[in-house]
Tab-separated table of C-alpha atoms in Angstrom:
chain	number	residue	atom	x	y	z
A	56	MET	CA	-43.518	16.983	-16.913
A	57	TYR	CA	-41.732	18.525	-13.948
A	58	LYS	CA	-44.043	16.702	-11.530
A	59	PHE	CA	-42.391	13.432	-12.559
A	60	PHE	CA	-38.837	14.630	-11.698
A	61	PRO	CA	-38.957	13.636	-7.989
A	62	VAL	CA	-40.180	10.161	-8.945
A	63	LEU	CA	-37.492	9.794	-11.611
A	64	LEU	CA	-34.813	11.046	-9.210
A	65	LEU	CA	-35.909	8.559	-6.546
A	66	LEU	CA	-35.841	5.778	-9.126
A	67	VAL	CA	-32.296	6.737	-10.202
A	68	VAL	CA	-31.133	6.786	-6.557
A	69	ARG	CA	-32.644	3.375	-5.904
A	70	LEU	CA	-31.110	1.899	-9.050
A	71	ASP	CA	-27.720	3.357	-8.101
A	72	ALA	CA	-27.984	1.915	-4.570
A	73	GLN	CA	-28.937	-1.487	-5.968
A	74	ASN	CA	-26.028	-1.429	-8.425
A	75	ILE	CA	-23.628	-0.607	-5.574
A	76	ALA	CA	-25.099	-3.392	-3.408
A	77	ASP	CA	-24.752	-5.902	-6.264
A	78	GLN	CA	-21.158	-4.841	-6.974
A	79	LEU	CA	-20.340	-4.949	-3.277
A	80	GLN	CA	-21.633	-8.492	-2.963
A	81	LYS	CA	-19.708	-9.560	-6.067
A	82	ASN	CA	-16.439	-8.078	-4.788
A	83	ILE	CA	-16.870	-9.565	-1.303
A	84	SER	CA	-17.513	-12.998	-2.792
A	85	GLY	CA	-14.380	-12.567	-4.875
A	86	VAL	CA	-12.173	-11.649	-1.913
A	87	ALA	CA	-13.558	-14.290	0.510
A	88	PRO	CA	-11.018	-17.035	-0.399
A	89	GLN	CA	-8.144	-14.549	-0.070
A	90	VAL	CA	-9.360	-13.495	3.384
A	91	ILE	CA	-9.030	-17.119	4.553
A	92	GLU	CA	-5.628	-17.399	2.869
A	93	MET	CA	-4.400	-14.196	4.575
A	94	ARG	CA	-5.745	-15.308	7.928
A	95	ARG	CA	-3.876	-18.603	7.745
A	96	TYR	CA	-0.658	-16.858	6.769
A	97	PHE	CA	-0.794	-14.517	9.760
A	98	HIS	CA	-1.773	-17.434	11.996
A	99	GLN	CA	1.337	-19.325	10.966
A	100	PHE	CA	3.670	-16.387	11.613
A	101	PRO	CA	2.489	-14.639	14.807
A	102	GLU	CA	4.428	-11.980	16.714
A	103	LEU	CA	4.134	-10.651	20.255
A	104	SER	CA	2.988	-7.165	21.313
A	105	ASN	CA	5.206	-4.321	20.069
A	106	ARG	CA	7.231	-6.887	18.123
A	107	GLU	CA	4.909	-7.235	15.115
A	108	PHE	CA	7.647	-6.225	12.647
A	109	LYS	CA	7.041	-8.753	9.853
A	110	THR	CA	3.292	-8.591	10.411
A	111	ALA	CA	3.344	-4.833	9.815
A	112	GLU	CA	5.495	-5.218	6.698
A	113	LYS	CA	3.096	-7.817	5.271
A	114	ILE	CA	0.097	-5.587	5.966
A	115	GLU	CA	1.837	-2.673	4.244
A	116	ALA	CA	2.590	-4.858	1.224
A	117	TYR	CA	-1.076	-5.852	0.882
A	118	MET	CA	-2.266	-2.259	1.287
A	119	LYS	CA	0.189	-1.094	-1.386
A	120	GLU	CA	-1.159	-3.817	-3.679
A	121	PHE	CA	-4.673	-2.432	-3.056
A	122	GLY	CA	-3.497	1.096	-3.900
A	123	ILE	CA	-3.920	2.443	-0.364
A	124	GLU	CA	-1.211	4.623	1.141
A	125	THR	CA	-0.130	3.828	4.688
A	126	ARG	CA	1.805	5.342	7.542
A	127	ARG	CA	3.268	3.946	10.747
A	128	LEU	CA	2.188	4.781	14.281
A	129	ALA	CA	3.235	3.261	17.607
A	130	GLY	CA	6.188	1.537	15.954
A	131	THR	CA	4.430	-1.419	14.362
A	132	GLY	CA	0.993	0.070	13.871
A	133	VAL	CA	-0.154	0.543	10.282
A	134	VAL	CA	-2.745	3.133	9.263
A	135	GLY	CA	-4.213	3.309	5.768
A	136	ILE	CA	-6.472	6.044	4.419
A	137	LEU	CA	-8.892	5.673	1.527
A	138	LYS	CA	-10.617	8.826	0.262
A	139	GLY	CA	-13.831	7.891	-1.493
A	140	GLY	CA	-15.295	9.487	-4.578
A	141	LYS	CA	-18.463	10.686	-2.853
A	142	THR	CA	-19.069	13.035	0.048
A	143	GLY	CA	-19.458	11.570	3.513
A	144	GLY	CA	-17.957	11.260	6.950
A	145	VAL	CA	-14.722	9.786	8.269
A	146	VAL	CA	-15.054	6.210	9.492
A	147	GLY	CA	-12.338	4.303	11.375
A	148	LEU	CA	-12.174	0.499	11.117
A	149	ARG	CA	-9.870	-1.226	13.586
A	150	ALA	CA	-8.069	-4.590	13.755
A	151	ASP	CA	-5.501	-5.629	16.373
A	152	ILE	CA	-2.427	-7.491	15.130
A	153	ASP	CA	-0.481	-8.964	18.087
A	154	ALA	CA	-0.330	-12.560	19.312
A	155	LEU	CA	0.126	-14.209	22.716
A	156	PRO	CA	2.897	-16.147	24.521
A	157	VAL	CA	1.023	-19.442	24.078
A	158	THR	CA	2.299	-22.664	22.474
A	159	GLU	CA	-0.224	-23.950	19.932
A	160	ARG	CA	-1.476	-27.509	20.483
A	161	ASN	CA	-3.176	-28.997	17.427
A	162	ASP	CA	-2.412	-30.597	14.059
A	163	LEU	CA	-3.466	-27.779	11.741
A	164	PRO	CA	-1.208	-27.551	8.665
A	165	TYR	CA	-0.855	-23.804	9.269
A	166	ARG	CA	-0.354	-23.995	13.046
A	167	SER	CA	2.214	-21.701	14.597
A	168	LYS	CA	5.677	-23.030	15.327
A	169	ALA	CA	7.002	-19.594	16.252
A	170	THR	CA	8.916	-18.872	19.448
A	171	ALA	CA	10.059	-15.629	21.060
A	172	GLU	CA	11.432	-14.237	24.284
A	173	TYR	CA	8.894	-13.129	26.865
A	174	ASN	CA	9.774	-12.056	30.416
A	175	GLY	CA	13.221	-13.577	30.016
A	176	GLN	CA	11.882	-16.960	28.862
A	177	THR	CA	11.624	-18.614	25.466
A	178	VAL	CA	7.944	-19.170	24.769
A	179	GLY	CA	5.717	-20.376	21.981
A	180	VAL	CA	3.779	-17.656	20.141
A	181	MET	CA	0.222	-18.121	18.922
A	182	HIS	CA	-2.727	-16.133	17.660
A	183	ALA	CA	-4.785	-17.561	20.512
A	184	CYS	CA	-7.338	-14.740	20.486
A	185	GLY	CA	-8.151	-14.451	16.793
A	186	HIS	CA	-6.241	-11.308	15.919
A	187	ASP	CA	-5.124	-13.054	12.735
A	188	THR	CA	-8.767	-13.119	11.620
A	189	HIS	CA	-9.139	-9.426	12.468
A	190	ILE	CA	-6.174	-8.546	10.236
A	191	ALA	CA	-7.528	-10.637	7.374
A	192	MET	CA	-11.065	-9.249	7.582
A	193	LEU	CA	-9.833	-5.659	7.575
A	194	LEU	CA	-7.462	-6.331	4.677
A	195	GLY	CA	-10.349	-7.930	2.786
A	196	THR	CA	-12.435	-4.838	3.497
A	197	ALA	CA	-9.628	-2.588	2.266
A	198	LYS	CA	-9.417	-4.518	-0.997
A	199	VAL	CA	-13.177	-4.414	-1.630
A	200	LEU	CA	-13.479	-0.700	-0.845
A	201	SER	CA	-10.440	0.149	-2.974
A	202	GLN	CA	-12.120	-1.623	-5.893
A	203	MET	CA	-15.165	0.614	-5.393
A	204	LYS	CA	-13.339	3.819	-4.491
A	205	LYS	CA	-15.449	6.076	-6.737
A	206	ASP	CA	-18.615	4.950	-4.928
A	207	VAL	CA	-17.251	5.088	-1.361
A	208	PRO	CA	-18.784	7.960	0.640
A	209	GLY	CA	-16.269	9.991	2.643
A	210	THR	CA	-12.992	8.706	4.049
A	211	VAL	CA	-12.118	5.329	5.550
A	212	VAL	CA	-9.266	4.942	8.045
A	213	PHE	CA	-7.940	1.395	8.313
A	214	ILE	CA	-6.358	0.893	11.753
A	215	PHE	CA	-4.021	-2.074	12.226
A	216	GLN	CA	-3.166	-1.682	15.893
A	217	PRO	CA	-0.308	-3.387	17.766
A	218	ALA	CA	-0.128	-4.477	21.420
A	219	GLU	CA	-3.808	-4.879	22.239
A	220	GLU	CA	-2.797	-7.636	24.650
A	221	GLY	CA	-0.628	-5.096	26.454
A	222	PRO	CA	2.879	-3.802	25.772
A	223	PRO	CA	5.747	-5.611	27.496
A	224	GLY	CA	7.394	-4.278	30.637
A	225	ASN	CA	7.295	-0.502	30.940
A	226	GLU	CA	6.870	0.115	27.208
A	227	GLU	CA	4.019	2.180	25.831
A	228	GLY	CA	1.780	0.641	23.226
A	229	GLY	CA	-1.664	-0.271	21.985
A	230	ALA	CA	-4.565	2.096	21.433
A	231	PRO	CA	-3.333	4.744	23.925
A	232	LEU	CA	-0.052	5.151	22.036
A	233	MET	CA	-1.809	5.203	18.655
A	234	ILE	CA	-4.007	8.027	19.944
A	235	LYS	CA	-1.056	9.821	21.553
A	236	GLU	CA	0.754	9.820	18.193
A	237	GLY	CA	-2.176	11.442	16.394
A	238	LEU	CA	-4.372	8.630	15.056
A	239	MET	CA	-7.628	10.377	15.942
A	240	ASP	CA	-6.475	13.822	14.783
A	241	ASN	CA	-5.469	13.252	11.156
A	242	PRO	CA	-8.139	12.889	9.960
A	243	VAL	CA	-10.642	13.492	12.770
A	244	MET	CA	-13.015	10.506	12.829
A	245	ASP	CA	-16.789	10.667	13.070
A	246	ALA	CA	-17.035	7.071	14.299
A	247	VAL	CA	-14.863	4.024	14.946
A	248	PHE	CA	-15.972	0.411	14.485
A	249	GLY	CA	-14.285	-2.797	15.606
A	250	ILE	CA	-15.012	-6.519	15.245
A	251	HIS	CA	-13.623	-9.253	17.508
A	252	ILE	CA	-13.921	-12.921	16.645
A	253	LYS	CA	-15.614	-15.124	19.274
A	254	SER	CA	-14.996	-18.856	19.451
A	255	GLU	CA	-18.205	-19.684	21.361
A	256	LEU	CA	-20.554	-17.890	18.943
A	257	GLU	CA	-21.684	-19.768	15.825
A	258	ALA	CA	-19.799	-18.849	12.651
A	259	GLY	CA	-21.399	-16.029	10.686
A	260	LYS	CA	-23.505	-14.704	13.554
A	261	LEU	CA	-22.890	-11.279	15.058
A	262	GLY	CA	-23.413	-10.290	18.704
A	263	TYR	CA	-23.633	-6.746	20.032
A	264	LYS	CA	-24.771	-4.781	23.067
A	265	SER	CA	-25.599	-1.103	23.386
A	266	GLY	CA	-23.891	0.810	26.195
A	267	GLY	CA	-21.336	-0.940	28.409
A	268	PHE	CA	-20.184	-4.037	26.525
A	269	MET	CA	-16.787	-5.146	27.843
A	270	ALA	CA	-15.221	-4.500	31.221
A	271	SER	CA	-12.529	-2.090	32.245
A	272	SER	CA	-9.328	-3.876	33.251
A	273	ASP	CA	-7.286	-2.687	36.207
A	274	TRP	CA	-4.260	-4.470	37.660
A	275	PHE	CA	-3.537	-4.048	41.343
A	276	THR	CA	-0.536	-4.773	43.550
A	277	ILE	CA	-0.720	-5.071	47.332
A	278	LYS	CA	2.557	-5.081	49.291
A	279	VAL	CA	2.110	-6.288	52.860
A	280	LYS	CA	4.832	-5.314	55.331
A	281	GLY	CA	5.199	-7.458	58.430
A	282	LYS	CA	8.105	-8.303	60.718
A	283	GLN	CA	10.526	-11.123	59.953
A	284	THR	CA	11.227	-13.812	62.521
A	285	HIS	CA	12.092	-17.478	62.925
A	286	GLY	CA	9.310	-19.820	61.858
A	287	ALA	CA	9.547	-21.526	65.251
A	288	ASN	CA	8.689	-18.262	67.079
A	289	PRO	CA	5.848	-16.581	65.142
A	290	TRP	CA	4.839	-14.457	68.139
A	291	LYS	CA	8.101	-12.524	67.788
A	292	GLY	CA	7.168	-11.246	64.339
A	293	ILE	CA	4.207	-10.227	62.175
A	294	ASP	CA	3.445	-12.801	59.501
A	295	PRO	CA	2.684	-11.064	56.152
A	296	ILE	CA	1.550	-14.376	54.631
A	297	VAL	CA	-1.231	-14.811	57.193
A	298	VAL	CA	-2.146	-11.144	56.736
A	299	SER	CA	-2.254	-11.650	52.964
A	300	ALA	CA	-4.539	-14.656	53.354
A	301	SER	CA	-6.980	-12.519	55.338
A	302	ILE	CA	-6.786	-9.702	52.795
A	303	ILE	CA	-7.554	-12.119	49.944
A	304	GLN	CA	-10.525	-13.503	51.832
A	305	ASN	CA	-11.850	-10.037	52.650
A	306	LEU	CA	-11.395	-8.796	49.083
A	307	GLN	CA	-13.997	-11.324	47.961
A	308	SER	CA	-16.625	-9.577	50.059
A	309	ILE	CA	-16.259	-6.434	47.920
A	310	VAL	CA	-18.120	-8.149	45.090
A	311	SER	CA	-20.295	-10.525	47.113
A	312	ARG	CA	-21.414	-8.109	49.840
A	313	GLN	CA	-20.485	-4.498	49.023
A	314	THR	CA	-21.259	-3.999	45.320
A	315	ASP	CA	-24.721	-3.550	43.784
A	316	LEU	CA	-24.567	-6.268	41.144
A	317	THR	CA	-28.022	-5.385	39.826
A	318	LYS	CA	-26.354	-2.437	38.067
A	319	ALA	CA	-23.452	-4.312	36.508
A	320	PRO	CA	-21.172	-7.263	37.263
A	321	ALA	CA	-17.746	-6.872	38.861
A	322	VAL	CA	-14.763	-9.145	39.435
A	323	VAL	CA	-11.840	-8.922	41.863
A	324	THR	CA	-9.257	-11.655	41.346
A	325	VAL	CA	-5.894	-12.247	43.026
A	326	GLY	CA	-3.850	-14.146	40.462
A	327	LYS	CA	-0.361	-14.059	41.926
A	328	ILE	CA	1.244	-14.046	45.377
A	329	ASN	CA	4.905	-14.164	46.300
A	330	SER	CA	6.611	-14.270	49.683
A	331	GLY	CA	9.452	-15.909	51.573
A	332	VAL	CA	12.650	-17.799	50.752
A	333	ARG	CA	12.722	-20.671	53.306
A	334	PRO	CA	10.045	-22.769	54.989
A	335	ASN	CA	11.381	-21.972	58.493
A	336	ILE	CA	11.537	-18.183	58.117
A	337	ILE	CA	8.533	-15.905	58.427
A	338	PRO	CA	9.372	-13.200	55.858
A	339	GLU	CA	9.080	-9.476	56.185
A	340	GLU	CA	7.016	-8.879	53.058
A	341	ALA	CA	4.386	-10.503	50.858
A	342	VAL	CA	3.295	-9.182	47.456
A	343	MET	CA	0.060	-10.099	45.729
A	344	GLU	CA	-1.186	-9.039	42.295
A	345	GLY	CA	-4.572	-9.265	40.683
A	346	THR	CA	-7.145	-7.808	38.312
A	347	ILE	CA	-10.351	-5.804	38.660
A	348	ARG	CA	-13.133	-5.940	36.080
A	349	THR	CA	-16.056	-3.500	36.134
A	350	LEU	CA	-18.645	-2.392	33.574
A	351	ASP	CA	-19.564	0.961	35.076
A	352	PRO	CA	-17.119	3.879	35.579
A	353	ALA	CA	-18.621	4.876	38.950
A	354	MET	CA	-18.462	1.286	40.146
A	355	GLN	CA	-14.850	1.074	38.954
A	356	LYS	CA	-13.887	4.033	41.152
A	357	ASP	CA	-15.818	2.638	44.116
A	358	VAL	CA	-14.186	-0.800	43.877
A	359	HIS	CA	-10.744	0.835	43.764
A	360	GLU	CA	-11.446	2.666	47.021
A	361	ARG	CA	-12.816	-0.451	48.689
A	362	ILE	CA	-9.763	-2.526	47.749
A	363	LYS	CA	-7.470	0.065	49.295
A	364	ARG	CA	-9.559	0.274	52.456
A	365	VAL	CA	-9.916	-3.503	52.883
A	366	ALA	CA	-6.202	-4.136	52.358
A	367	GLN	CA	-4.975	-1.353	54.615
A	368	GLN	CA	-7.423	-1.894	57.462
A	369	THR	CA	-7.032	-5.681	57.441
A	370	ALA	CA	-3.260	-5.297	57.596
A	371	SER	CA	-3.570	-2.744	60.392
A	372	ALA	CA	-5.664	-5.154	62.461
A	373	TYR	CA	-2.674	-7.530	62.485
A	374	GLY	CA	-0.134	-4.801	63.229
A	375	ALA	CA	1.124	-4.880	59.620
A	376	SER	CA	0.833	-2.306	56.838
A	377	ALA	CA	-0.344	-2.568	53.214
A	378	GLU	CA	0.575	-0.459	50.207
A	379	VAL	CA	-1.902	-0.608	47.308
A	380	THR	CA	-1.267	0.502	43.720
A	381	ILE	CA	-3.815	0.214	40.901
A	382	ASP	CA	-2.946	0.556	37.213
A	383	THR	CA	-5.775	1.029	34.701
A	384	LYS	CA	-5.113	-1.027	31.559
A	385	THR	CA	-8.378	-0.415	29.709
A	386	LEU	CA	-11.597	1.537	30.126
A	387	VAL	CA	-15.114	0.164	29.845
A	388	THR	CA	-15.725	-0.651	26.180
A	389	TYR	CA	-18.801	1.500	25.658
A	390	ASN	CA	-20.934	1.182	22.542
A	391	GLN	CA	-22.438	4.621	21.947
A	392	PRO	CA	-26.220	3.980	21.921
A	393	ALA	CA	-27.020	6.439	19.112
A	394	LEU	CA	-24.352	4.861	16.898
A	395	VAL	CA	-25.582	1.346	17.709
A	396	SER	CA	-29.162	2.289	16.886
A	397	ARG	CA	-28.150	3.827	13.552
A	398	SER	CA	-25.877	0.908	12.668
A	399	LEU	CA	-28.270	-1.973	13.335
A	400	PRO	CA	-30.080	-1.731	9.964
A	401	SER	CA	-26.678	-1.980	8.228
A	402	LEU	CA	-25.682	-5.045	10.258
A	403	LYS	CA	-28.953	-6.772	9.433
A	404	LYS	CA	-28.659	-5.794	5.785
A	405	ALA	CA	-25.150	-7.284	5.704
A	406	LEU	CA	-25.833	-10.596	7.452
A	407	GLY	CA	-29.589	-11.038	7.624
A	408	GLU	CA	-31.743	-10.156	10.625
A	409	GLU	CA	-31.630	-13.726	11.955
A	410	ASN	CA	-27.837	-13.553	12.275
A	411	VAL	CA	-27.649	-10.341	14.327
A	412	MET	CA	-28.412	-10.636	18.031
A	413	GLU	CA	-28.085	-8.682	21.245
A	414	ILE	CA	-25.896	-10.506	23.762
A	415	ASP	CA	-24.822	-10.063	27.385
A	416	TRP	CA	-21.883	-7.946	28.443
A	417	GLU	CA	-18.440	-9.458	28.891
A	418	THR	CA	-15.958	-9.275	31.771
A	419	GLY	CA	-13.133	-9.545	29.256
A	420	ALA	CA	-11.469	-6.237	28.372
A	421	GLU	CA	-10.391	-4.408	25.218
A	422	ASP	CA	-8.181	-1.394	24.651
A	423	PHE	CA	-10.540	-0.470	21.790
A	424	SER	CA	-12.272	1.313	24.682
A	425	PHE	CA	-9.812	4.223	24.405
A	426	TYR	CA	-11.036	5.137	20.910
A	427	GLY	CA	-14.453	5.791	22.431
A	428	THR	CA	-13.019	8.714	24.392
A	429	ARG	CA	-12.351	10.549	21.117
A	430	ALA	CA	-15.229	9.495	18.829
A	431	PRO	CA	-18.489	7.524	18.984
A	432	SER	CA	-17.515	3.848	18.863
A	433	PHE	CA	-19.155	0.478	18.334
A	434	PHE	CA	-17.465	-2.857	19.074
A	435	MET	CA	-19.060	-6.207	18.245
A	436	PHE	CA	-18.392	-9.951	18.216
A	437	LEU	CA	-18.403	-12.178	15.126
A	438	GLY	CA	-18.852	-15.896	15.659
A	439	ALA	CA	-16.375	-18.487	14.394
A	440	ARG	CA	-17.665	-21.712	15.937
A	441	ASN	CA	-18.307	-24.634	13.656
A	442	PRO	CA	-22.063	-25.386	13.875
A	443	ALA	CA	-21.173	-29.048	14.475
A	444	TRP	CA	-19.651	-28.048	17.833
A	445	SER	CA	-21.625	-26.951	20.861
A	446	ALA	CA	-20.695	-23.710	22.607
A	447	LYS	CA	-19.266	-25.778	25.488
A	448	GLU	CA	-17.023	-27.676	23.063
A	449	ALA	CA	-15.512	-24.480	21.670
A	450	TYR	CA	-12.018	-23.861	23.016
A	451	PRO	CA	-11.689	-20.627	25.015
A	452	HIS	CA	-9.558	-17.722	23.856
A	453	HIS	CA	-5.994	-17.488	25.216
A	454	THR	CA	-5.573	-21.279	25.378
A	455	PRO	CA	-3.237	-23.664	23.472
A	456	ASP	CA	-6.220	-25.488	21.902
A	457	PHE	CA	-7.976	-22.352	20.660
A	458	MET	CA	-9.382	-23.056	17.195
A	459	LEU	CA	-11.715	-21.255	14.808
A	460	ASP	CA	-13.889	-22.076	11.835
A	461	ASP	CA	-12.687	-19.465	9.340
A	462	SER	CA	-15.135	-20.377	6.563
A	463	LYS	CA	-17.352	-17.318	7.149
A	464	LEU	CA	-14.845	-14.538	7.713
A	465	ASP	CA	-16.371	-12.755	4.748
A	466	ALA	CA	-19.174	-11.859	7.183
A	467	GLY	CA	-16.782	-9.418	8.834
A	468	VAL	CA	-15.989	-7.864	5.455
A	469	LYS	CA	-19.711	-7.530	4.722
A	470	VAL	CA	-20.309	-5.756	8.040
A	471	PHE	CA	-17.412	-3.319	7.670
A	472	CYS	CA	-18.301	-2.470	4.062
A	473	ARG	CA	-21.985	-1.996	4.794
A	474	LEU	CA	-21.204	0.270	7.751
A	475	VAL	CA	-18.997	2.429	5.511
A	476	PHE	CA	-21.553	2.770	2.723
A	477	ASP	CA	-24.453	3.507	5.078
A	478	PHE	CA	-22.707	5.868	7.472
A	479	VAL	CA	-24.040	9.414	7.628
A	480	PRO	CA	-22.451	11.905	10.067
A	481	PRO	CA	-22.805	13.351	12.593
A	482	VAL	CA	-23.640	10.958	15.439
A	483	ALA	CA	-25.089	12.459	18.615
A	484	ARG	CA	-22.851	11.906	21.644
């Protein structure tokens, strides 16, 4: 009789797994309409980075309704912890909650009419990057997992993070401040997962890439010092505007002629330049600002050095000087290969193999990258483009016309839940 025990035990395990899968699907189907409802609420009432006061309160109210205790970090960040009834690891699931200073331009019944002050100006506020969907998907996940608490393996940390778009002025914020205030220490996480909506990808489809996935984001400032003079006598001064024009031109050669783009792409963009007060005065100073995007840490360091050298030596050739400062906003968003490999079966189980695809890396940036310095991390894109639209017709993120098809947001809930139930620590780093 004893020889049948292993077979019986395997049968019991399989039946238990199937019962959990069936219950999971039932609960996700039940929460799907509420996920859309929550998304549209948050879309209608967006708030800027580090000012997500009502957003945080609403999230806390939902989590309390689901029976999940929360705490605050980074001012408006909300962290919920669910301890499952079975043994397992500690999994972090992250959603960002801030909106952008963009005025929405459409006729949606739930469009944003919110305004706020930004850089001393009154601006429209809009969830123009889909953070409203991220909040809703994570709340939906929290509800489903709370309904199945006795079957959840290990501990789930729900991370509702403020200021992903960057804190205002000199304030701290975003993932670095969440980490600084102890997010990754209590409890210590075995892995962190994040999903970002993507307007160009068809609704319900999921894109991922192992290794470097999204670029680091650095902001640079170059101050060019010349010599002021009358515009009628340029030879009596040193024109910082002409010097700046040469610097901008030479900066382009860093990517086109000095960087090995077979390893990874890179971008150097000057987005702002300011100089002078009158058309007949050559000013003393010009200031330009821009961004650097790289997908390899060594390349990031190399590009920084080249920018400094190009700016300073170009200025010197004109008899001017250049001061260069570079501020790192995010790191490379790196999907830990071992975690990706282990997670792929769960993604395909959640959405179907035909809906999970490897995609190219992105030069956009994400402060989710900082979580990867403390635990294995995996960040992915979920599509929200109506199949009737082509990818070219989809409105880009961060624009007034940005629009999503939210009919398949339950796909994000499926992915998060499946990752939680299938996760087995540890993950090799």
